[in-house]
XYZ file of N, CA and C in Angstrom:
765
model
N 0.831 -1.192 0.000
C 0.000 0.000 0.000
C 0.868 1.246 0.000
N 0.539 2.297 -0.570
C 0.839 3.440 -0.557
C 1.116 4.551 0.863
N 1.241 5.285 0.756
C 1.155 6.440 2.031
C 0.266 7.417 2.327
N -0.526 6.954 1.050
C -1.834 7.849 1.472
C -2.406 7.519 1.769
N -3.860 7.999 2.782
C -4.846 7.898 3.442
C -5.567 6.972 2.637
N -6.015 7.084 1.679
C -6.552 6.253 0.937
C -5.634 4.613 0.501
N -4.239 4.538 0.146
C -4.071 3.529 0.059
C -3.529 3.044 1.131
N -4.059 3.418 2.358
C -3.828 2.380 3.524
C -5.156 1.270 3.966
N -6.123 1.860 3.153
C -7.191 1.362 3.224
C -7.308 -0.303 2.876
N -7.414 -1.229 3.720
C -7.508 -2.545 3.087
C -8.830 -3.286 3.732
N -9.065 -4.222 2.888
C -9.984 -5.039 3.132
C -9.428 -6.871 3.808
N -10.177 -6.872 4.891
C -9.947 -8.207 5.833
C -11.147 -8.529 5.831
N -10.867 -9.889 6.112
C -11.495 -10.842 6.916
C -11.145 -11.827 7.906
N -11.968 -12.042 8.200
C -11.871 -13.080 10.166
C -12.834 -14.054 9.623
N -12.378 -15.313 9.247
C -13.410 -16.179 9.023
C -13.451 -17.594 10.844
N -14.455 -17.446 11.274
C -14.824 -18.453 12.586
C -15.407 -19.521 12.447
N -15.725 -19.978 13.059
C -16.511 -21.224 13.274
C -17.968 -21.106 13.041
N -18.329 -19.754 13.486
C -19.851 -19.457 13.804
C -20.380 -17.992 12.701
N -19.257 -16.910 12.545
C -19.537 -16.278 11.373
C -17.984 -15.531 10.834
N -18.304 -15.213 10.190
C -17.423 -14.647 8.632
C -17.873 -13.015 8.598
N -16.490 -12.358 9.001
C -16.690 -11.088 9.365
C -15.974 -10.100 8.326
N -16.003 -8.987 7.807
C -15.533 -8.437 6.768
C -15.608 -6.649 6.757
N -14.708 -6.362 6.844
C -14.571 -4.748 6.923
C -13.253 -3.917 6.110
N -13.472 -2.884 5.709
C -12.548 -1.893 5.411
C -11.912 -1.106 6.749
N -10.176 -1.401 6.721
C -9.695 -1.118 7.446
C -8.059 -0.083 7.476
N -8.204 0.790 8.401
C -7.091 1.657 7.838
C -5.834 1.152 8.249
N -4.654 0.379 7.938
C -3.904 -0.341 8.256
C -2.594 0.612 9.224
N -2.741 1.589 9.441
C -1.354 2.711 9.614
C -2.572 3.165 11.310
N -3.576 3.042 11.714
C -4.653 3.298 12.722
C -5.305 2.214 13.520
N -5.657 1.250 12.410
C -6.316 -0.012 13.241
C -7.906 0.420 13.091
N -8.097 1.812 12.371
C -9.629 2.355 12.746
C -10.366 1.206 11.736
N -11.575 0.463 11.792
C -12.764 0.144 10.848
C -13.213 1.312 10.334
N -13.100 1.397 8.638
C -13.553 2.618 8.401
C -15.276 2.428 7.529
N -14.967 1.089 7.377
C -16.692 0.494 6.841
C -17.476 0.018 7.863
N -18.592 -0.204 7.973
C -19.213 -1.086 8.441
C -19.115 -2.382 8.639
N -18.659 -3.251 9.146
C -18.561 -4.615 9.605
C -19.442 -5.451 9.064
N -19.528 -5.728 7.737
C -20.088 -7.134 7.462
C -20.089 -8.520 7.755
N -21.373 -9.132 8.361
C -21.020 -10.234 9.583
C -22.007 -11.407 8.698
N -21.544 -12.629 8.537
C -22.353 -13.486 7.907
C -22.326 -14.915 8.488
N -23.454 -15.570 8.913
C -23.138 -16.624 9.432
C -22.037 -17.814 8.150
N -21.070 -18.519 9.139
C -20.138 -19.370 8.195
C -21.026 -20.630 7.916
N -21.050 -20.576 6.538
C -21.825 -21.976 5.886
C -21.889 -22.763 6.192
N -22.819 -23.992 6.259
C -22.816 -24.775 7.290
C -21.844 -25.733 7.036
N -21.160 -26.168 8.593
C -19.589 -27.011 8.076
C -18.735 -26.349 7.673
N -19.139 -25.158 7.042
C -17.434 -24.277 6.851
C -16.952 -25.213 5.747
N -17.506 -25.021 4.883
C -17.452 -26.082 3.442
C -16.528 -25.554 2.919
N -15.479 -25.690 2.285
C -14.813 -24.954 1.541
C -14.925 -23.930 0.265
N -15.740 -24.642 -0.367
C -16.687 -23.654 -1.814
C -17.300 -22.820 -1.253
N -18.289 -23.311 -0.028
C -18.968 -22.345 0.207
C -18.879 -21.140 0.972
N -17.763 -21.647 1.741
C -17.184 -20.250 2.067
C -15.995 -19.452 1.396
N -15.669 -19.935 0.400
C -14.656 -18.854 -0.497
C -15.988 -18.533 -1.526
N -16.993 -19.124 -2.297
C -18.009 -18.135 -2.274
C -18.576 -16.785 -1.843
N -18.324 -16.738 -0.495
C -18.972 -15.889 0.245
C -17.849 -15.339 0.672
N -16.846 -14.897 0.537
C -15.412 -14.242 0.405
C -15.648 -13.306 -0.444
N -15.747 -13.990 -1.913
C -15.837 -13.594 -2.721
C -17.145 -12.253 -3.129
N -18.239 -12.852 -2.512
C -19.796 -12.353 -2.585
C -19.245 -11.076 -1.676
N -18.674 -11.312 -0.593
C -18.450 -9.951 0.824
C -17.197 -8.881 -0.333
N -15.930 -9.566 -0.506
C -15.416 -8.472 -1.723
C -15.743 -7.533 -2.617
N -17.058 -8.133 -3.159
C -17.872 -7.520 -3.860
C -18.018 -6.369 -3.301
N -18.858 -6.381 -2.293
C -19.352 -4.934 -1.483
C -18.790 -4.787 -0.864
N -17.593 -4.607 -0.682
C -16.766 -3.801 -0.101
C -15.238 -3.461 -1.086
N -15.463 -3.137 -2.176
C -14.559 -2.799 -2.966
C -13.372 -1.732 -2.632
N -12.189 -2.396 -3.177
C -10.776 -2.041 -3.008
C -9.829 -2.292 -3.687
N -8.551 -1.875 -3.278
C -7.497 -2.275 -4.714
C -6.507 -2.764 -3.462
N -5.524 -3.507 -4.236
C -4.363 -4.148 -3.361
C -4.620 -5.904 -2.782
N -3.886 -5.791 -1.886
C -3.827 -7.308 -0.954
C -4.739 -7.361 -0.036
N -5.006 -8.297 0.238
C -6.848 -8.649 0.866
C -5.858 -9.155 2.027
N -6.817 -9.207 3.538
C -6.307 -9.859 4.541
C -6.980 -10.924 5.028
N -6.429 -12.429 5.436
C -7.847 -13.704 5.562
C -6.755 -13.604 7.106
N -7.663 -13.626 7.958
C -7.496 -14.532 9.100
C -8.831 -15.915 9.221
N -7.664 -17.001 9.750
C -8.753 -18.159 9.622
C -8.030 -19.104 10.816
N -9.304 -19.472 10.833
C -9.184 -20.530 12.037
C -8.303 -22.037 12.296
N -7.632 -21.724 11.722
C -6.318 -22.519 11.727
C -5.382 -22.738 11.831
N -4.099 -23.818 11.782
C -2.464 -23.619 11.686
C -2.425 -23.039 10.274
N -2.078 -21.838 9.951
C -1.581 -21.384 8.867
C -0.228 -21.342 8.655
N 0.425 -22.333 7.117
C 1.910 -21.897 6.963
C 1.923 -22.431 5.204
N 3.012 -21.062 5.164
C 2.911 -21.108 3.697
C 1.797 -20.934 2.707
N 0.688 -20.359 3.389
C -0.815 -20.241 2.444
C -1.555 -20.875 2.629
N -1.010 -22.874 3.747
C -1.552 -23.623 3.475
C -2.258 -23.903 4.708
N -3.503 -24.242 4.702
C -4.233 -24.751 6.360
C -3.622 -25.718 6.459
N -3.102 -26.453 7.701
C -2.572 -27.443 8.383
C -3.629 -27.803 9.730
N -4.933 -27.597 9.802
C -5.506 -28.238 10.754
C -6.962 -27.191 10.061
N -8.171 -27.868 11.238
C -9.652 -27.660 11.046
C -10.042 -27.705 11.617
N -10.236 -27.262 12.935
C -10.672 -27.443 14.059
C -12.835 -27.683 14.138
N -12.992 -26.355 13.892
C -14.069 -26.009 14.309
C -14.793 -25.817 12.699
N -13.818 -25.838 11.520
C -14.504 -26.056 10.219
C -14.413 -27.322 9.237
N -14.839 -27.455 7.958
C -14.607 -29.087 7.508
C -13.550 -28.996 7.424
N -13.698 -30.291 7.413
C -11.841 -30.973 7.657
C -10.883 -31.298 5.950
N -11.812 -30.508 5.173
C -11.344 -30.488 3.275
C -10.532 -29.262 3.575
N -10.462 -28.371 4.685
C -9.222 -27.470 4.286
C -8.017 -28.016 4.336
N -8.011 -29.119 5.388
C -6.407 -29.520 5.677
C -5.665 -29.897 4.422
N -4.611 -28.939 4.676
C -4.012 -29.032 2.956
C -4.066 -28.521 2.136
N -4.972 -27.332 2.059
C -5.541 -26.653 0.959
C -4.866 -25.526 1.085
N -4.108 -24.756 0.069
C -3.685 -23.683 0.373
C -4.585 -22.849 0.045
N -4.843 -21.892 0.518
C -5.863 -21.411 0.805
C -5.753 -19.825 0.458
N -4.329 -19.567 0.810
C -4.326 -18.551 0.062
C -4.297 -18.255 -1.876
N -3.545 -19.453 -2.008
C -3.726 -19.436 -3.713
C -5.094 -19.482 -4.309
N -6.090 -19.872 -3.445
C -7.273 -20.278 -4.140
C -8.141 -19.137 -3.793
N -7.855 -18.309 -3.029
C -8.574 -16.915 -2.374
C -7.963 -15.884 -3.882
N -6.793 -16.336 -3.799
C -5.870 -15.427 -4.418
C -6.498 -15.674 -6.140
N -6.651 -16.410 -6.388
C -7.333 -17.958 -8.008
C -8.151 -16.316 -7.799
N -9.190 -16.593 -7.239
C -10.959 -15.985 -7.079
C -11.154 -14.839 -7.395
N -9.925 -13.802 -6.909
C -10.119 -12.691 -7.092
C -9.215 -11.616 -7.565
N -7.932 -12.429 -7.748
C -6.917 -11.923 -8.462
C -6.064 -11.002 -7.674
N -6.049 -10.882 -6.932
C -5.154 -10.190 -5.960
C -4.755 -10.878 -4.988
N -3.183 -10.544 -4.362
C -2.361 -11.046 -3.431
C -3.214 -11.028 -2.043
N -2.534 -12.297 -1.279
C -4.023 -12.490 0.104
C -2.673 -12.550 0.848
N -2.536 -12.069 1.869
C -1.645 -12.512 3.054
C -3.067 -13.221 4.020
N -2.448 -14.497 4.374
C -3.322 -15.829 5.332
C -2.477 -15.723 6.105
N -3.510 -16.251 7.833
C -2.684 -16.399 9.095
C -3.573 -16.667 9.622
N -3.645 -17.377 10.946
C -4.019 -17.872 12.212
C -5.329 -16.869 12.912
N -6.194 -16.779 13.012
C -7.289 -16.018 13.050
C -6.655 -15.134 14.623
N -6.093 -15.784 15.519
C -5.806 -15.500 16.534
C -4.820 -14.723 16.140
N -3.844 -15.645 15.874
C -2.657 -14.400 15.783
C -2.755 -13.693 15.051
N -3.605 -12.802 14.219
C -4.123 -12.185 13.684
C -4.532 -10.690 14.894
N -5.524 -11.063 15.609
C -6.229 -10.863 16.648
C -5.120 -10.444 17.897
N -3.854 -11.090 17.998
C -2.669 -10.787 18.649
C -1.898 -9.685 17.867
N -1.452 -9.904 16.592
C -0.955 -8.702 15.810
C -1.571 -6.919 16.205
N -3.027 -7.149 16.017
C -3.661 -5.864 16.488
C -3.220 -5.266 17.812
N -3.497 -6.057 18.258
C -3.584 -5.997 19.871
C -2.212 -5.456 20.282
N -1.267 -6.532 19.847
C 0.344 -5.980 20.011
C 0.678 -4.724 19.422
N -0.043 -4.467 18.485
C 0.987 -3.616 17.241
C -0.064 -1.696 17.825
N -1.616 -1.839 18.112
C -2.079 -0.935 18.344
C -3.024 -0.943 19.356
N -3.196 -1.922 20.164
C -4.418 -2.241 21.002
C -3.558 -2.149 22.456
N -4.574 -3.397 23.093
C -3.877 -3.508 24.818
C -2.802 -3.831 25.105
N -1.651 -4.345 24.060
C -0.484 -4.576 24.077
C 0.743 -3.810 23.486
N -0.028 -2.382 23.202
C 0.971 -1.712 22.113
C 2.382 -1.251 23.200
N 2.129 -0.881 24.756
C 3.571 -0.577 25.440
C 3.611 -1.943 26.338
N 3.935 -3.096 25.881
C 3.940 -3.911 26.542
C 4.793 -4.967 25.364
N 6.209 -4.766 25.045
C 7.094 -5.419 23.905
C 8.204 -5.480 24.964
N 8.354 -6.105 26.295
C 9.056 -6.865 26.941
C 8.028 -7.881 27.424
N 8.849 -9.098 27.855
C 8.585 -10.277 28.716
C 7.558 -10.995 28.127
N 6.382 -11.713 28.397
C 5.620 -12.945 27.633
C 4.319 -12.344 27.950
N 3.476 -12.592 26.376
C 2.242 -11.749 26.555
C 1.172 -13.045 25.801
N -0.094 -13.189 26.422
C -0.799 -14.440 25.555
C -1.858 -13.129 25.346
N -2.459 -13.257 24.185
C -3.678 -13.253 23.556
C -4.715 -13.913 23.326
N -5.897 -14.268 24.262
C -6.991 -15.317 23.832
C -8.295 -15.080 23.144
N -8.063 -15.469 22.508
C -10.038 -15.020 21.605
C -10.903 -16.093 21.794
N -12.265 -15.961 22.885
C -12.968 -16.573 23.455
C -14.443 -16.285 22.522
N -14.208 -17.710 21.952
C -16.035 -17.509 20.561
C -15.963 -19.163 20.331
N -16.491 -19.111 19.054
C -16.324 -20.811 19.159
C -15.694 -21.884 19.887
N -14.343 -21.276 19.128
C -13.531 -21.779 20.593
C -12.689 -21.553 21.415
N -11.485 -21.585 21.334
C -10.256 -20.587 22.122
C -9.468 -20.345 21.066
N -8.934 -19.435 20.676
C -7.779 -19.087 19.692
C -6.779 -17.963 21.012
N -5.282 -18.605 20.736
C -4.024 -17.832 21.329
C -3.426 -17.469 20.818
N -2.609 -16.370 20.708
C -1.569 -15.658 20.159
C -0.461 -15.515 21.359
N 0.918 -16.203 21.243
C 1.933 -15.888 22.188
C 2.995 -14.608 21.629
N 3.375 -14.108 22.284
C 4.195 -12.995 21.824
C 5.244 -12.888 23.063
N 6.674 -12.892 22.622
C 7.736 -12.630 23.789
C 8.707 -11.607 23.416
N 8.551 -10.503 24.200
C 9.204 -9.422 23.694
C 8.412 -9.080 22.598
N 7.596 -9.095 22.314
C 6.936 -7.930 21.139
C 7.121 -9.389 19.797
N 7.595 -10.156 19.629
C 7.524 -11.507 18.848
C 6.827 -12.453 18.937
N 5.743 -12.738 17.794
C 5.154 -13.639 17.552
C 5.664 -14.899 17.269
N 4.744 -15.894 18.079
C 5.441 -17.327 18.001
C 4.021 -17.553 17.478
N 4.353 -18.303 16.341
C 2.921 -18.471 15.397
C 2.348 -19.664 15.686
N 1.139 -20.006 15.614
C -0.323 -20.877 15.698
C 0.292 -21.951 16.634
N 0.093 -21.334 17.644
C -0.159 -21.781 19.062
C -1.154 -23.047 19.326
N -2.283 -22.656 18.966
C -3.321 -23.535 19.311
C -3.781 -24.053 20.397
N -3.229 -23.070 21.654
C -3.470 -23.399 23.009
C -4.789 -24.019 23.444
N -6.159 -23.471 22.200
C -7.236 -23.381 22.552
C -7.447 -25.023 22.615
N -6.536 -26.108 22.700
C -6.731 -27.744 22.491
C -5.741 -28.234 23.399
N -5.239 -27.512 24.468
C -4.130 -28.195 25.668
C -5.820 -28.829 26.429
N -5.371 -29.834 27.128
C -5.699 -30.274 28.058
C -6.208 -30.203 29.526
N -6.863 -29.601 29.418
C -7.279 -28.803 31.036
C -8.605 -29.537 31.418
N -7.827 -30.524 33.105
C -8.712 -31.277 33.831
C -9.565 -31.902 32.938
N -8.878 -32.543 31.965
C -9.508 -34.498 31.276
C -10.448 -33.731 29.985
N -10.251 -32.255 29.877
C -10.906 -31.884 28.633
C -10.505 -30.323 28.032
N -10.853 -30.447 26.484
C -9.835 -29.514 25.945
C -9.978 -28.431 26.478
N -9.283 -27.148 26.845
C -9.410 -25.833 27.266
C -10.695 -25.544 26.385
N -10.664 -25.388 25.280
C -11.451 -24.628 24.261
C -13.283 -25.533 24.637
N -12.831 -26.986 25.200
C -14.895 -27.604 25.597
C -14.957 -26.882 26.946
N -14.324 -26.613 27.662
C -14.810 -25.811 28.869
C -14.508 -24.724 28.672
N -14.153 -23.708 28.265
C -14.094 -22.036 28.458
C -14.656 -21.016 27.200
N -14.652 -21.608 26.194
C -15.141 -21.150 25.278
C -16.863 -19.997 25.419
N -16.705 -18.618 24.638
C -17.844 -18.046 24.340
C -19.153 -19.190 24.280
N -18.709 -19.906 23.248
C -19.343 -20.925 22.991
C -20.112 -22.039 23.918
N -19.341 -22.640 24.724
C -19.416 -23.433 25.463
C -20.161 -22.680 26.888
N -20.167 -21.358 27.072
C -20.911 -20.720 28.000
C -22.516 -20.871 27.717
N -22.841 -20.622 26.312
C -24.138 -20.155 25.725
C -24.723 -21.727 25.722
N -23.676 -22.717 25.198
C -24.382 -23.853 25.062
C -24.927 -24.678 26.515
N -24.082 -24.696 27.516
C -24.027 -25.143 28.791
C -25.157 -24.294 29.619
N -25.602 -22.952 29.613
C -26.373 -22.077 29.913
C -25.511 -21.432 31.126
N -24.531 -21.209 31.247
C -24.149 -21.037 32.040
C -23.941 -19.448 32.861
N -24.055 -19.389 33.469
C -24.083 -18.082 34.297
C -23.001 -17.200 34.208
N -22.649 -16.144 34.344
C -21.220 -15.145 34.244
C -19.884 -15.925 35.508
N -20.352 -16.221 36.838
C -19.587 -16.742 37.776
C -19.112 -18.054 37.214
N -19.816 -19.043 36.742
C -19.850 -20.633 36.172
C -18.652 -20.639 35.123
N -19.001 -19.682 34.392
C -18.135 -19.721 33.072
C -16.646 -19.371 33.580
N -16.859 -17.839 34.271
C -15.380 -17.421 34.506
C -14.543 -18.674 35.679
N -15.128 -19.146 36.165
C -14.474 -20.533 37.004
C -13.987 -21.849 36.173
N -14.621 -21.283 34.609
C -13.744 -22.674 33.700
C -12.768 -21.563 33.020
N -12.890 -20.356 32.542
C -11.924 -19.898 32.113
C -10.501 -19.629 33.426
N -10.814 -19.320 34.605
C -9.818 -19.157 35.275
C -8.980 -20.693 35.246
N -9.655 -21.647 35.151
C -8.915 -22.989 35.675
C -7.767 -22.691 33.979
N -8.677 -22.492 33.413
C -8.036 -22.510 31.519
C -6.597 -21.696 31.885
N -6.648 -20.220 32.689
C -5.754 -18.994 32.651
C -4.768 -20.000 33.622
N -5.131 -20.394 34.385
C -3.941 -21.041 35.687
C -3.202 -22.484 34.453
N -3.891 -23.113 33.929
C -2.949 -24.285 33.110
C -1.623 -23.335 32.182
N -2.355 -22.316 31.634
C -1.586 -21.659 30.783
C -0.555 -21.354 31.725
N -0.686 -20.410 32.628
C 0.601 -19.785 33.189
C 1.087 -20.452 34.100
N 0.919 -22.037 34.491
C 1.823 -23.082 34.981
C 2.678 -23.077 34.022
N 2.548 -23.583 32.470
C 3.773 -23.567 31.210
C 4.499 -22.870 31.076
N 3.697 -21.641 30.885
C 4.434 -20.477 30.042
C 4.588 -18.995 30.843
N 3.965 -18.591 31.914
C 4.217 -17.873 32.509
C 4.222 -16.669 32.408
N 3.120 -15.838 31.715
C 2.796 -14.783 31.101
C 2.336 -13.539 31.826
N 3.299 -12.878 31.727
C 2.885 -11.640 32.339
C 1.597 -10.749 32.007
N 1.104 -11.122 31.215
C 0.183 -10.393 31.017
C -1.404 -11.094 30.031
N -2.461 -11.420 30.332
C -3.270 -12.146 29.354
C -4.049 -10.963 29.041
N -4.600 -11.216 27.517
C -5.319 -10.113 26.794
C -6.426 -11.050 26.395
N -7.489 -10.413 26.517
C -8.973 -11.702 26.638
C -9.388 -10.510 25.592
N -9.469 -11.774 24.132
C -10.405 -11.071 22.847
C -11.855 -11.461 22.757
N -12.474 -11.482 21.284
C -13.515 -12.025 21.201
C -14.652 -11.115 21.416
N -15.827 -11.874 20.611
C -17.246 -11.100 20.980
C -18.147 -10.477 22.797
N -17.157 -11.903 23.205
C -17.685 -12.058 24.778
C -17.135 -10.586 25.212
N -15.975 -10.344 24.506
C -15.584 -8.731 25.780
C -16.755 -8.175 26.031
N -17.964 -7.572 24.747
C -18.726 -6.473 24.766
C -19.035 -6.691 26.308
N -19.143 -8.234 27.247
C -19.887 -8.234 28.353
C -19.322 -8.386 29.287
N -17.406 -7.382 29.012
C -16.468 -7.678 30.286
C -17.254 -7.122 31.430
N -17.971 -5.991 31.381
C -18.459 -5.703 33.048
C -18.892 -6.643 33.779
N -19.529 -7.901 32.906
C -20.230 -9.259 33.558
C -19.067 -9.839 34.319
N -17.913 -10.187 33.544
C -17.194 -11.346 33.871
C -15.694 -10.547 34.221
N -15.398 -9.443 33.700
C -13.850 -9.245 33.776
C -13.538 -8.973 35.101
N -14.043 -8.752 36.036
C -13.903 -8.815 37.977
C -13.718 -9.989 38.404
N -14.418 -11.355 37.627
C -14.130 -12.601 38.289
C -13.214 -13.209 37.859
N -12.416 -12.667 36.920
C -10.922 -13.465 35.810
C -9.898 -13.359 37.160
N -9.195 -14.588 37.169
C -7.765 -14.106 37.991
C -6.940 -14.824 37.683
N -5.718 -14.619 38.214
C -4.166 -15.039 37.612
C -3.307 -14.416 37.946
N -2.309 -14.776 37.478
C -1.249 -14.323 38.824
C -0.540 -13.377 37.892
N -0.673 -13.790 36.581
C -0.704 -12.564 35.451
C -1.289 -11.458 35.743
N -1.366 -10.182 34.959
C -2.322 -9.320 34.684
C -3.270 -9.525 33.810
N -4.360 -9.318 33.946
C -5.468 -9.460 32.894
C -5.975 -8.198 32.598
N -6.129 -7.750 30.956
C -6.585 -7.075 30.485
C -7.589 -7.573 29.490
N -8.804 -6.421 29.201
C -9.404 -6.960 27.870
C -9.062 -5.925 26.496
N -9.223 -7.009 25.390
C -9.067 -6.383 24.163
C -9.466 -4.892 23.724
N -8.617 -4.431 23.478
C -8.966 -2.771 23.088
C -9.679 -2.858 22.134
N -9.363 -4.050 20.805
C -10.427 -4.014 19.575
C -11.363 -5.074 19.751
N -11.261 -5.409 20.704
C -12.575 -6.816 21.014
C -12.909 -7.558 19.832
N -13.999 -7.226 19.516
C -14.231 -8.465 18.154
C -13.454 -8.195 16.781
N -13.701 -6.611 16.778
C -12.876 -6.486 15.127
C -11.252 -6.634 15.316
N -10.720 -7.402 16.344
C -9.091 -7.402 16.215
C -8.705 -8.423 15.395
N -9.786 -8.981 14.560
C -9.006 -10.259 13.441
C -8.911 -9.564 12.664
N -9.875 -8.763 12.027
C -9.400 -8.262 10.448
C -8.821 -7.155 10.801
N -8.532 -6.536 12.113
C -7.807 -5.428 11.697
C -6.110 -6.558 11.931
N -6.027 -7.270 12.589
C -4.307 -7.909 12.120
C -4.087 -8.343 10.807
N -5.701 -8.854 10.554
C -5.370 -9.478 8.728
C -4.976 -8.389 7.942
N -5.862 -7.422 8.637
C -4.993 -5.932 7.644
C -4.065 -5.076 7.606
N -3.586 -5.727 8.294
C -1.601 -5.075 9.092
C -1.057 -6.229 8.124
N -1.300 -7.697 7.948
C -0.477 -8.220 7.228
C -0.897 -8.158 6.186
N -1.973 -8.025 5.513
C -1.845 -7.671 3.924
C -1.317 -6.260 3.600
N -1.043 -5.280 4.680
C -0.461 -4.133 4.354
C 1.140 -3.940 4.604
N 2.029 -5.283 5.322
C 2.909 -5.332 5.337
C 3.177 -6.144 3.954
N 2.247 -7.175 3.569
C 2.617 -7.870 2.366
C 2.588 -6.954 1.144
N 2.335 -5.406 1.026
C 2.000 -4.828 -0.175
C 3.295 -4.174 -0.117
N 3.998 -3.977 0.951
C 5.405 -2.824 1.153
C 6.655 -3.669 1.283
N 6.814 -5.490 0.650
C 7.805 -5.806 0.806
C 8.019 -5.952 -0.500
């Protein structure tokens, strides 16, 4: 991208488990300068059918340059290496060439989380905080982490599938797993704290940054989080995927 106001402008997406999010974003600010187009993800997270609807969201929201995909996966080299929470026909699929096939322009792909960590680090709750060990969690479908040490990303983590008390972090703490279980604001934050204490037995993080849709309702829950960390919540809460997808398609346009 350029240096002007205008060509900092890029278009991302955050594709989830549950919906497929899409905005114009100023990559040099972090500001959303469109409206947030939100679409539930096809059922199964089919592969056609959601680069379809990539494609369909591009449409209306027209731009020039490198597109940004954050997605719910191990991303390397373009290529998904896991599927957690979508069909299991991505594994393997590079994903950026075929985004890239669709619409003819360069896609920088990555880890929906660390995506969501990029923001956060680069302009959000982590921007003076580039010493010592920082986790990023995005709490929705399921758990997505971003580790960062010293201001460095250690890429697709996948914390959201460690093992916590005989089941994955991500079936007990999850946005998800609150709504489905019915669970109360106290109930939930007592599976996410057990989730925050496994983490910082390992790794020892000075600081956790809690993303995701759930922030809008930190007044509910962010008093009952504890850890021996600091806990903060996300400065960009839900839109921090596409605004990292749009830091890396705007670093991918200036190399």
């Amino acid at each position: 991208m350029g240096s002007t106001a205008q060509g900092s402008i890029v278009l991302a997406f955050d594709v989830g488990g549950s919906y497929v999010k899409a905005g114009l974003v100023d990559s040099r600010t972090g500001m959303v300068v469109s409206e947030v187009a939100r679409h539930p993800t096809p059922p199964g997270g089919k592969p056609e059918a959601v680069l379809d609807l990539l494609v369909d969201m591009a449409r209306d929201l027209p731009t020039e340059g490198p597109i940004g995909l954050a997605f719910p996966v191990v991303a390397k080299s373009g290529v998904a290496c896991t599927a957690a929470n979508i069909d299991k026909r991505w594994i393997g699929m590079n994903v950026q060439a075929h985004l890239q096939a669709r619409l003819q322009r360069p896609v920088a792909f990555l880890n929906d989380a660390d995506a969501a960590g990029v923001a956060e680090m680069t302009l959000g709750a982590g921007r003076d905080r580039q010493q010592g060990t920082v986790m990023v969690l995005t709490l929705g479908t399921g758990i997505g982490s971003a580790l960062f040490v010293d201001g460095r990303l250690f890429p697709n983590t996948e914390l959201g599938h460690l093992e916590v008390g005989g089941e994955e972090a991500e079936h007990r703490a999850s946005a998800k797993v609150r709504a489905d279980r019915n669970l109360d604001w106290v109930e939930w934050s007592a599976e996410v704290n057990a989730v925050l204490a496994a983490y910082h037995a390992l790794l020892w993080p000075d600081l956790f940054i809690i993303g995701g849709g759930v922030t809008e309702n930190w007044s509910h829950f962010g008093s009952l989080l504890v850890s021996r960390a600091e806990i903060v919540p996300a400065a960009f809460g839900n839109d921090a995927g596409i605004i990292g997808a749009a830091m890396a398609a705007a670093a991918l346009a200036s190399r």
